[in-house]
GROMACS .gro file of N, CA and C in nm:
model
  465
    1UNK      N    1  -5.024   0.582   6.422
    1UNK     CA    2  -5.038   0.630   6.285
    1UNK      C    3  -4.901   0.674   6.231
    2UNK      N    4  -4.881   0.649   6.104
    2UNK     CA    5  -4.756   0.689   6.040
    2UNK      C    6  -4.768   0.829   5.985
    3UNK      N    7  -4.676   0.865   5.898
    3UNK     CA    8  -4.679   1.000   5.840
    3UNK      C    9  -4.800   1.018   5.749
    4UNK      N   10  -4.840   1.143   5.731
    4UNK     CA   11  -4.949   1.176   5.639
    4UNK      C   12  -4.887   1.198   5.502
    5UNK      N   13  -4.938   1.130   5.400
    5UNK     CA   14  -4.887   1.143   5.264
    5UNK      C   15  -4.977   1.235   5.184
    6UNK      N   16  -4.922   1.299   5.083
    6UNK     CA   17  -5.003   1.378   4.991
    6UNK      C   18  -5.075   1.283   4.895
    7UNK      N   19  -5.201   1.313   4.864
    7UNK     CA   20  -5.278   1.227   4.775
    7UNK      C   21  -5.209   1.213   4.640
    8UNK      N   22  -5.147   1.320   4.592
    8UNK     CA   23  -5.079   1.316   4.462
    8UNK      C   24  -4.966   1.213   4.461
    9UNK      N   25  -4.917   1.174   4.579
    9UNK     CA   26  -4.806   1.078   4.589
    9UNK      C   27  -4.854   0.935   4.607
   10UNK      N   28  -4.986   0.912   4.601
   10UNK     CA   29  -5.040   0.781   4.638
   10UNK      C   30  -4.979   0.666   4.558
   11UNK      N   31  -4.970   0.680   4.426
   11UNK     CA   32  -4.916   0.568   4.348
   11UNK      C   33  -4.768   0.547   4.378
   12UNK      N   34  -4.695   0.655   4.408
   12UNK     CA   35  -4.554   0.641   4.445
   12UNK      C   36  -4.540   0.564   4.576
   13UNK      N   37  -4.629   0.592   4.671
   13UNK     CA   38  -4.628   0.521   4.799
   13UNK      C   39  -4.651   0.372   4.775
   14UNK      N   40  -4.751   0.338   4.694
   14UNK     CA   41  -4.778   0.195   4.667
   14UNK      C   42  -4.659   0.130   4.597
   15UNK      N   43  -4.604   0.198   4.495
   15UNK     CA   44  -4.491   0.139   4.421
   15UNK      C   45  -4.372   0.113   4.515
   16UNK      N   46  -4.347   0.206   4.607
   16UNK     CA   47  -4.236   0.187   4.701
   16UNK      C   48  -4.261   0.066   4.791
   17UNK      N   49  -4.385   0.053   4.840
   17UNK     CA   50  -4.419  -0.063   4.924
   17UNK      C   51  -4.408  -0.193   4.844
   18UNK      N   52  -4.452  -0.190   4.719
   18UNK     CA   53  -4.443  -0.309   4.634
   18UNK      C   54  -4.297  -0.346   4.609
   19UNK      N   55  -4.212  -0.247   4.584
   19UNK     CA   56  -4.069  -0.274   4.565
   19UNK      C   57  -4.008  -0.336   4.691
   20UNK      N   58  -4.044  -0.281   4.808
   20UNK     CA   59  -3.992  -0.335   4.935
   20UNK      C   60  -4.038  -0.480   4.954
   21UNK      N   61  -4.166  -0.506   4.933
   21UNK     CA   62  -4.219  -0.641   4.953
   21UNK      C   63  -4.160  -0.739   4.852
   22UNK      N   64  -4.139  -0.696   4.729
   22UNK     CA   65  -4.081  -0.783   4.627
   22UNK      C   66  -3.937  -0.815   4.661
   23UNK      N   67  -3.862  -0.714   4.705
   23UNK     CA   68  -3.720  -0.734   4.739
   23UNK      C   69  -3.706  -0.828   4.859
   24UNK      N   70  -3.802  -0.823   4.951
   24UNK     CA   71  -3.793  -0.903   5.074
   24UNK      C   72  -3.855  -1.041   5.059
   25UNK      N   73  -3.917  -1.067   4.945
   25UNK     CA   74  -3.996  -1.190   4.931
   25UNK      C   75  -3.911  -1.305   4.879
   26UNK      N   76  -3.921  -1.418   4.948
   26UNK     CA   77  -3.860  -1.540   4.898
   26UNK      C   78  -3.949  -1.596   4.786
   27UNK      N   79  -4.081  -1.578   4.805
   27UNK     CA   80  -4.175  -1.620   4.702
   27UNK      C   81  -4.199  -1.503   4.606
   28UNK      N   82  -4.273  -1.527   4.503
   28UNK     CA   83  -4.300  -1.421   4.405
   28UNK      C   84  -4.444  -1.377   4.413
   29UNK      N   85  -4.488  -1.301   4.313
   29UNK     CA   86  -4.625  -1.253   4.310
   29UNK      C   87  -4.721  -1.370   4.325
   30UNK      N   88  -4.841  -1.352   4.375
   30UNK     CA   89  -4.903  -1.224   4.408
   30UNK      C   90  -4.877  -1.179   4.550
   31UNK      N   91  -4.806  -1.260   4.628
   31UNK     CA   92  -4.791  -1.228   4.769
   31UNK      C   93  -4.731  -1.090   4.796
   32UNK      N   94  -4.623  -1.050   4.728
   32UNK     CA   95  -4.571  -0.914   4.754
   32UNK      C   96  -4.676  -0.806   4.724
   33UNK      N   97  -4.755  -0.823   4.619
   33UNK     CA   98  -4.857  -0.723   4.585
   33UNK      C   99  -4.964  -0.718   4.692
   34UNK      N  100  -5.003  -0.833   4.744
   34UNK     CA  101  -5.104  -0.836   4.849
   34UNK      C  102  -5.051  -0.776   4.979
   35UNK      N  103  -4.928  -0.809   5.014
   35UNK     CA  104  -4.869  -0.751   5.136
   35UNK      C  105  -4.854  -0.600   5.121
   36UNK      N  106  -4.810  -0.556   5.004
   36UNK     CA  107  -4.796  -0.412   4.980
   36UNK      C  108  -4.931  -0.342   4.987
   37UNK      N  109  -5.036  -0.407   4.932
   37UNK     CA  110  -5.171  -0.349   4.935
   37UNK      C  111  -5.220  -0.337   5.079
   38UNK      N  112  -5.194  -0.439   5.160
   38UNK     CA  113  -5.235  -0.435   5.300
   38UNK      C  114  -5.166  -0.320   5.373
   39UNK      N  115  -5.039  -0.297   5.345
   39UNK     CA  116  -4.967  -0.185   5.406
   39UNK      C  117  -5.015  -0.052   5.350
   40UNK      N  118  -5.039  -0.046   5.219
   40UNK     CA  119  -5.084   0.076   5.153
   40UNK      C  120  -5.221   0.120   5.207
   41UNK      N  121  -5.307   0.024   5.236
   41UNK     CA  122  -5.441   0.056   5.287
   41UNK      C  123  -5.435   0.125   5.423
   42UNK      N  124  -5.326   0.108   5.493
   42UNK     CA  125  -5.311   0.168   5.626
   42UNK      C  126  -5.239   0.303   5.622
   43UNK      N  127  -5.187   0.341   5.505
   43UNK     CA  128  -5.117   0.470   5.491
   43UNK      C  129  -5.218   0.584   5.504
   44UNK      N  130  -5.177   0.691   5.570
   44UNK     CA  131  -5.266   0.806   5.595
   44UNK      C  132  -5.262   0.907   5.482
   45UNK      N  133  -5.380   0.945   5.435
   45UNK     CA  134  -5.395   1.050   5.335
   45UNK      C  135  -5.500   1.150   5.384
   46UNK      N  136  -5.485   1.278   5.349
   46UNK     CA  137  -5.578   1.380   5.397
   46UNK      C  138  -5.708   1.382   5.315
   47UNK      N  139  -5.798   1.291   5.346
   47UNK     CA  140  -5.925   1.284   5.275
   47UNK      C  141  -6.033   1.354   5.358
   48UNK      N  142  -6.143   1.394   5.294
   48UNK     CA  143  -6.254   1.452   5.370
   48UNK      C  144  -6.309   1.351   5.472
   49UNK      N  145  -6.392   1.400   5.563
   49UNK     CA  146  -6.442   1.317   5.673
   49UNK      C  147  -6.563   1.233   5.635
   50UNK      N  148  -6.589   1.212   5.507
   50UNK     CA  149  -6.706   1.135   5.464
   50UNK      C  150  -6.684   0.985   5.488
   51UNK      N  151  -6.794   0.913   5.506
   51UNK     CA  152  -6.788   0.769   5.530
   51UNK      C  153  -6.719   0.696   5.415
   52UNK      N  154  -6.742   0.744   5.291
   52UNK     CA  155  -6.688   0.673   5.174
   52UNK      C  156  -6.571   0.747   5.108
   53UNK      N  157  -6.500   0.830   5.185
   53UNK     CA  158  -6.390   0.909   5.128
   53UNK      C  159  -6.263   0.828   5.106
   54UNK      N  160  -6.253   0.713   5.171
   54UNK     CA  161  -6.130   0.633   5.165
   54UNK      C  162  -6.172   0.486   5.161
   55UNK      N  163  -6.153   0.425   5.045
   55UNK     CA  164  -6.199   0.286   5.031
   55UNK      C  165  -6.099   0.199   4.960
   56UNK      N  166  -6.117   0.069   4.978
   56UNK     CA  167  -6.034  -0.031   4.911
   56UNK      C  168  -6.123  -0.130   4.838
   57UNK      N  169  -6.077  -0.174   4.722
   57UNK     CA  170  -6.147  -0.271   4.640
   57UNK      C  171  -6.055  -0.389   4.612
   58UNK      N  172  -6.107  -0.509   4.636
   58UNK     CA  173  -6.039  -0.634   4.603
   58UNK      C  174  -6.129  -0.703   4.502
   59UNK      N  175  -6.079  -0.720   4.380
   59UNK     CA  176  -6.165  -0.769   4.272
   59UNK      C  177  -6.085  -0.865   4.185
   60UNK      N  178  -6.152  -0.971   4.138
   60UNK     CA  179  -6.083  -1.063   4.047
   60UNK      C  180  -6.183  -1.126   3.951
   61UNK      N  181  -6.129  -1.176   3.842
   61UNK     CA  182  -6.209  -1.246   3.743
   61UNK      C  183  -6.139  -1.244   3.608
   62UNK      N  184  -6.194  -1.320   3.515
   62UNK     CA  185  -6.139  -1.325   3.380
   62UNK      C  186  -6.200  -1.210   3.300
   63UNK      N  187  -6.113  -1.130   3.239
   63UNK     CA  188  -6.158  -1.017   3.158
   63UNK      C  189  -6.081  -1.018   3.026
   64UNK      N  190  -6.126  -0.934   2.934
   64UNK     CA  191  -6.055  -0.916   2.808
   64UNK      C  192  -6.009  -0.772   2.792
   65UNK      N  193  -5.996  -0.701   2.904
   65UNK     CA  194  -5.962  -0.558   2.899
   65UNK      C  195  -5.826  -0.531   2.837
   66UNK      N  196  -5.735  -0.627   2.848
   66UNK     CA  197  -5.601  -0.608   2.794
   66UNK      C  198  -5.592  -0.647   2.646
   67UNK      N  199  -5.704  -0.689   2.588
   67UNK     CA  200  -5.704  -0.731   2.448
   67UNK      C  201  -5.707  -0.882   2.433
   68UNK      N  202  -5.664  -0.955   2.536
   68UNK     CA  203  -5.675  -1.100   2.534
   68UNK      C  204  -5.734  -1.143   2.668
   69UNK      N  205  -5.792  -1.264   2.670
   69UNK     CA  206  -5.854  -1.310   2.795
   69UNK      C  207  -5.746  -1.337   2.899
   70UNK      N  208  -5.759  -1.269   3.014
   70UNK     CA  209  -5.665  -1.287   3.123
   70UNK      C  210  -5.742  -1.291   3.254
   71UNK      N  211  -5.689  -1.366   3.351
   71UNK     CA  212  -5.743  -1.359   3.486
   71UNK      C  213  -5.676  -1.240   3.551
   72UNK      N  214  -5.757  -1.147   3.601
   72UNK     CA  215  -5.704  -1.022   3.657
   72UNK      C  216  -5.738  -1.012   3.805
   73UNK      N  217  -5.638  -0.986   3.886
   73UNK     CA  218  -5.655  -0.951   4.026
   73UNK      C  219  -5.631  -0.802   4.037
   74UNK      N  220  -5.733  -0.729   4.083
   74UNK     CA  221  -5.728  -0.584   4.091
   74UNK      C  222  -5.734  -0.544   4.238
   75UNK      N  223  -5.631  -0.473   4.284
   75UNK     CA  224  -5.625  -0.420   4.420
   75UNK      C  225  -5.626  -0.268   4.408
   76UNK      N  226  -5.733  -0.204   4.452
   76UNK     CA  227  -5.749  -0.059   4.432
   76UNK      C  228  -5.775   0.011   4.563
   77UNK      N  229  -5.714   0.127   4.580
   77UNK     CA  230  -5.750   0.219   4.689
   77UNK      C  231  -5.806   0.345   4.625
   78UNK      N  232  -5.921   0.387   4.674
   78UNK     CA  233  -5.988   0.506   4.621
   78UNK      C  234  -5.992   0.613   4.729
   79UNK      N  235  -5.941   0.731   4.695
   79UNK     CA  236  -5.932   0.842   4.789
   79UNK      C  237  -6.009   0.961   4.735
   80UNK      N  238  -6.100   1.014   4.816
   80UNK     CA  239  -6.172   1.134   4.774
   80UNK      C  240  -6.078   1.253   4.785
   81UNK      N  241  -6.077   1.334   4.681
   81UNK     CA  242  -5.990   1.452   4.680
   81UNK      C  243  -6.051   1.561   4.766
   82UNK      N  244  -5.969   1.631   4.846
   82UNK     CA  245  -6.020   1.744   4.922
   82UNK      C  246  -6.066   1.855   4.825
   83UNK      N  247  -6.150   1.945   4.873
   83UNK     CA  248  -6.206   2.049   4.787
   83UNK      C  249  -6.099   2.136   4.720
   84UNK      N  250  -5.987   2.154   4.787
   84UNK     CA  251  -5.882   2.241   4.732
   84UNK      C  252  -5.772   2.163   4.660
   85UNK      N  253  -5.800   2.039   4.620
   85UNK     CA  254  -5.698   1.955   4.558
   85UNK      C  255  -5.656   2.009   4.421
   86UNK      N  256  -5.527   2.005   4.395
   86UNK     CA  257  -5.474   2.047   4.264
   86UNK      C  258  -5.531   1.960   4.152
   87UNK      N  259  -5.562   1.834   4.185
   87UNK     CA  260  -5.610   1.740   4.083
   87UNK      C  261  -5.753   1.768   4.040
   88UNK      N  262  -5.825   1.852   4.116
   88UNK     CA  263  -5.964   1.880   4.084
   88UNK      C  264  -6.056   1.810   4.181
   89UNK      N  265  -6.179   1.786   4.139
   89UNK     CA  266  -6.277   1.720   4.226
   89UNK      C  267  -6.290   1.573   4.189
   90UNK      N  268  -6.344   1.497   4.282
   90UNK     CA  269  -6.369   1.356   4.254
   90UNK      C  270  -6.282   1.266   4.338
   91UNK      N  271  -6.238   1.156   4.278
   91UNK     CA  272  -6.161   1.054   4.349
   91UNK      C  273  -6.033   1.024   4.274
   92UNK      N  274  -5.931   0.989   4.350
   92UNK     CA  275  -5.807   0.938   4.293
   92UNK      C  276  -5.805   0.789   4.323
   93UNK      N  277  -5.782   0.708   4.221
   93UNK     CA  278  -5.774   0.564   4.239
   93UNK      C  279  -5.633   0.516   4.206
   94UNK      N  280  -5.576   0.441   4.297
   94UNK     CA  281  -5.448   0.376   4.272
   94UNK      C  282  -5.476   0.227   4.266
   95UNK      N  283  -5.444   0.167   4.152
   95UNK     CA  284  -5.474   0.026   4.130
   95UNK      C  285  -5.348  -0.051   4.098
   96UNK      N  286  -5.338  -0.169   4.156
   96UNK     CA  287  -5.237  -0.266   4.117
   96UNK      C  288  -5.312  -0.382   4.053
   97UNK      N  289  -5.279  -0.410   3.929
   97UNK     CA  290  -5.343  -0.521   3.858
   97UNK      C  291  -5.239  -0.626   3.825
   98UNK      N  292  -5.275  -0.750   3.855
   98UNK     CA  293  -5.192  -0.864   3.821
   98UNK      C  294  -5.269  -0.947   3.720
   99UNK      N  295  -5.208  -0.971   3.605
   99UNK     CA  296  -5.273  -1.044   3.496
   99UNK      C  297  -5.209  -1.182   3.482
  100UNK      N  298  -5.294  -1.285   3.481
  100UNK     CA  299  -5.249  -1.423   3.471
  100UNK      C  300  -5.315  -1.493   3.353
  101UNK      N  301  -5.247  -1.593   3.299
  101UNK     CA  302  -5.310  -1.681   3.201
  101UNK      C  303  -5.427  -1.750   3.271
  102UNK      N  304  -5.547  -1.750   3.212
  102UNK     CA  305  -5.664  -1.806   3.281
  102UNK      C  306  -5.666  -1.959   3.279
  103UNK      N  307  -5.581  -2.019   3.361
  103UNK     CA  308  -5.578  -2.166   3.373
  103UNK      C  309  -5.711  -2.213   3.434
  104UNK      N  310  -5.746  -2.342   3.419
  104UNK     CA  311  -5.877  -2.391   3.466
  104UNK      C  312  -5.908  -2.358   3.613
  105UNK      N  313  -5.810  -2.368   3.701
  105UNK     CA  314  -5.835  -2.340   3.844
  105UNK      C  315  -5.878  -2.194   3.864
  106UNK      N  316  -5.819  -2.103   3.786
  106UNK     CA  317  -5.857  -1.961   3.797
  106UNK      C  318  -5.993  -1.937   3.732
  107UNK      N  319  -6.018  -2.000   3.618
  107UNK     CA  320  -6.149  -1.989   3.553
  107UNK      C  321  -6.259  -2.033   3.649
  108UNK      N  322  -6.231  -2.139   3.725
  108UNK     CA  323  -6.332  -2.195   3.815
  108UNK      C  324  -6.368  -2.102   3.931
  109UNK      N  325  -6.279  -2.006   3.962
  109UNK     CA  326  -6.307  -1.911   4.070
  109UNK      C  327  -6.421  -1.816   4.034
  110UNK      N  328  -6.443  -1.796   3.904
  110UNK     CA  329  -6.543  -1.697   3.863
  110UNK      C  330  -6.491  -1.557   3.888
  111UNK      N  331  -6.579  -1.468   3.928
  111UNK     CA  332  -6.536  -1.331   3.957
  111UNK      C  333  -6.601  -1.287   4.087
  112UNK      N  334  -6.538  -1.189   4.151
  112UNK     CA  335  -6.588  -1.141   4.280
  112UNK      C  336  -6.531  -1.002   4.302
  113UNK      N  337  -6.601  -0.922   4.383
  113UNK     CA  338  -6.555  -0.789   4.418
  113UNK      C  339  -6.596  -0.758   4.561
  114UNK      N  340  -6.505  -0.702   4.637
  114UNK     CA  341  -6.530  -0.667   4.777
  114UNK      C  342  -6.479  -0.526   4.803
  115UNK      N  343  -6.568  -0.438   4.850
  115UNK     CA  344  -6.530  -0.300   4.887
  115UNK      C  345  -6.520  -0.289   5.039
  116UNK      N  346  -6.433  -0.201   5.085
  116UNK     CA  347  -6.423  -0.164   5.226
  116UNK      C  348  -6.403  -0.014   5.232
  117UNK      N  349  -6.470   0.052   5.327
  117UNK     CA  350  -6.453   0.196   5.345
  117UNK      C  351  -6.418   0.224   5.491
  118UNK      N  352  -6.315   0.308   5.508
  118UNK     CA  353  -6.263   0.342   5.641
  118UNK      C  354  -6.372   0.399   5.732
  119UNK      N  355  -6.463   0.479   5.678
  119UNK     CA  356  -6.562   0.548   5.761
  119UNK      C  357  -6.676   0.463   5.811
  120UNK      N  358  -6.680   0.334   5.775
  120UNK     CA  359  -6.794   0.250   5.814
  120UNK      C  360  -6.777   0.189   5.953
  121UNK      N  361  -6.658   0.201   6.011
  121UNK     CA  362  -6.634   0.143   6.143
  121UNK      C  363  -6.575   0.004   6.140
  122UNK      N  364  -6.584  -0.066   6.026
  122UNK     CA  365  -6.522  -0.198   6.015
  122UNK      C  366  -6.371  -0.182   6.004
  123UNK      N  367  -6.298  -0.259   6.081
  123UNK     CA  368  -6.152  -0.252   6.075
  123UNK      C  369  -6.102  -0.312   5.945
  124UNK      N  370  -5.998  -0.252   5.887
  124UNK     CA  371  -5.941  -0.304   5.763
  124UNK      C  372  -5.897  -0.450   5.782
  125UNK      N  373  -5.832  -0.479   5.894
  125UNK     CA  374  -5.780  -0.615   5.917
  125UNK      C  375  -5.893  -0.718   5.915
  126UNK      N  376  -6.010  -0.683   5.969
  126UNK     CA  377  -6.123  -0.775   5.969
  126UNK      C  378  -6.174  -0.798   5.827
  127UNK      N  379  -6.185  -0.688   5.751
  127UNK     CA  380  -6.230  -0.698   5.612
  127UNK      C  381  -6.130  -0.784   5.532
  128UNK      N  382  -6.002  -0.755   5.547
  128UNK     CA  383  -5.897  -0.824   5.472
  128UNK      C  384  -5.901  -0.975   5.505
  129UNK      N  385  -5.923  -1.006   5.633
  129UNK     CA  386  -5.928  -1.147   5.675
  129UNK      C  387  -6.051  -1.218   5.617
  130UNK      N  388  -6.154  -1.141   5.581
  130UNK     CA  389  -6.277  -1.201   5.528
  130UNK      C  390  -6.270  -1.225   5.378
  131UNK      N  391  -6.166  -1.175   5.312
  131UNK     CA  392  -6.154  -1.192   5.166
  131UNK      C  393  -6.128  -1.338   5.131
  132UNK      N  394  -6.167  -1.380   5.010
  132UNK     CA  395  -6.147  -1.520   4.970
  132UNK      C  396  -6.003  -1.548   4.927
  133UNK      N  397  -5.908  -1.501   5.006
  133UNK     CA  398  -5.766  -1.518   4.970
  133UNK      C  399  -5.722  -1.664   4.967
  134UNK      N  400  -5.764  -1.749   5.062
  134UNK     CA  401  -5.718  -1.889   5.055
  134UNK      C  402  -5.754  -1.956   4.923
  135UNK      N  403  -5.879  -1.934   4.876
  135UNK     CA  404  -5.920  -1.994   4.749
  135UNK      C  405  -5.841  -1.936   4.633
  136UNK      N  406  -5.821  -1.806   4.636
  136UNK     CA  407  -5.747  -1.740   4.528
  136UNK      C  408  -5.603  -1.790   4.523
  137UNK      N  409  -5.537  -1.792   4.638
  137UNK     CA  410  -5.398  -1.835   4.642
  137UNK      C  411  -5.384  -1.982   4.604
  138UNK      N  412  -5.480  -2.064   4.643
  138UNK     CA  413  -5.477  -2.205   4.605
  138UNK      C  414  -5.491  -2.219   4.453
  139UNK      N  415  -5.581  -2.141   4.393
  139UNK     CA  416  -5.601  -2.148   4.248
  139UNK      C  417  -5.480  -2.094   4.173
  140UNK      N  418  -5.413  -1.994   4.230
  140UNK     CA  419  -5.294  -1.938   4.165
  140UNK      C  420  -5.178  -2.036   4.168
  141UNK      N  421  -5.170  -2.112   4.277
  141UNK     CA  422  -5.060  -2.207   4.288
  141UNK      C  423  -4.926  -2.139   4.266
  142UNK      N  424  -4.850  -2.191   4.171
  142UNK     CA  425  -4.720  -2.132   4.140
  142UNK      C  426  -4.724  -2.046   4.015
  143UNK      N  427  -4.845  -2.011   3.970
  143UNK     CA  428  -4.857  -1.925   3.852
  143UNK      C  429  -4.788  -1.791   3.880
  144UNK      N  430  -4.718  -1.740   3.781
  144UNK     CA  431  -4.661  -1.606   3.793
  144UNK      C  432  -4.736  -1.516   3.697
  145UNK      N  433  -4.756  -1.390   3.735
  145UNK     CA  434  -4.833  -1.302   3.649
  145UNK      C  435  -4.760  -1.271   3.519
  146UNK      N  436  -4.837  -1.262   3.412
  146UNK     CA  437  -4.781  -1.222   3.284
  146UNK      C  438  -4.748  -1.073   3.286
  147UNK      N  439  -4.821  -0.999   3.370
  147UNK     CA  440  -4.801  -0.854   3.376
  147UNK      C  441  -4.848  -0.804   3.512
  148UNK      N  442  -4.775  -0.706   3.568
  148UNK     CA  443  -4.816  -0.637   3.690
  148UNK      C  444  -4.809  -0.488   3.660
  149UNK      N  445  -4.920  -0.418   3.682
  149UNK     CA  446  -4.920  -0.274   3.656
  149UNK      C  447  -4.971  -0.200   3.779
  150UNK      N  448  -4.914  -0.084   3.804
  150UNK     CA  449  -4.964   0.007   3.906
  150UNK      C  450  -5.003   0.135   3.832
  151UNK      N  451  -5.127   0.178   3.849
  151UNK     CA  452  -5.176   0.296   3.779
  151UNK      C  453  -5.248   0.388   3.875
  152UNK      N  454  -5.247   0.516   3.843
  152UNK     CA  455  -5.317   0.617   3.921
  152UNK      C  456  -5.410   0.690   3.826
  153UNK      N  457  -5.539   0.693   3.860
  153UNK     CA  458  -5.638   0.756   3.773
  153UNK      C  459  -5.733   0.842   3.854
  154UNK      N  460  -5.789   0.943   3.791
  154UNK     CA  461  -5.895   1.023   3.851
  154UNK      C  462  -6.028   0.962   3.812
  155UNK      N  463  -6.119   0.954   3.908
  155UNK     CA  464  -6.251   0.897   3.879
  155UNK      C  465  -6.360   0.999   3.908
   0.00000   0.00000   0.00000
C-alpha cells in the first residue's frame, strides 16, 4: 500500500497522475486518462469501513450535458466522507470526463455504466479487465477529445 491521502486532496491526486501519464505517453487521450484512473483507483483514502464507501464508475455514452451532443467517457471515484470530515456528510466524487465528437463508431457503442466497490471483495484489476475497453478503444480510434475535465463534487 502507498501513502494515505486526505479525501480533500482527491482531485489533486488524480490531476497529478493524469499529468504524469500524459507527459509519459507517446499516444494521446484517452489512454493517459485511463491509466491515471487505474492508478487513482488504487490510491488509499481514509473512508469508513462500509462495503460501498469507496467505489469506481466507468460510464460512457452520447449526452447533451455540455449543451451539444457529445460522446462522453466518465471515469469517477466516489469516496464516502468520514463522520468528522470538514466537507460535511455524504460522498466526494472525483470525475474525469472526456468529450468526443459523436462519430458513427462511437454512436454505435450506445451507452453503458459499470460500478465497482472496494468492500465487495472483487479485485479492482479483475473489474477493470472486465470493462468493455477493447470495443471503446477500437471505436475511438485516433479521435482526440474535444475537452477533458477533472472535477470534484460532493454528492
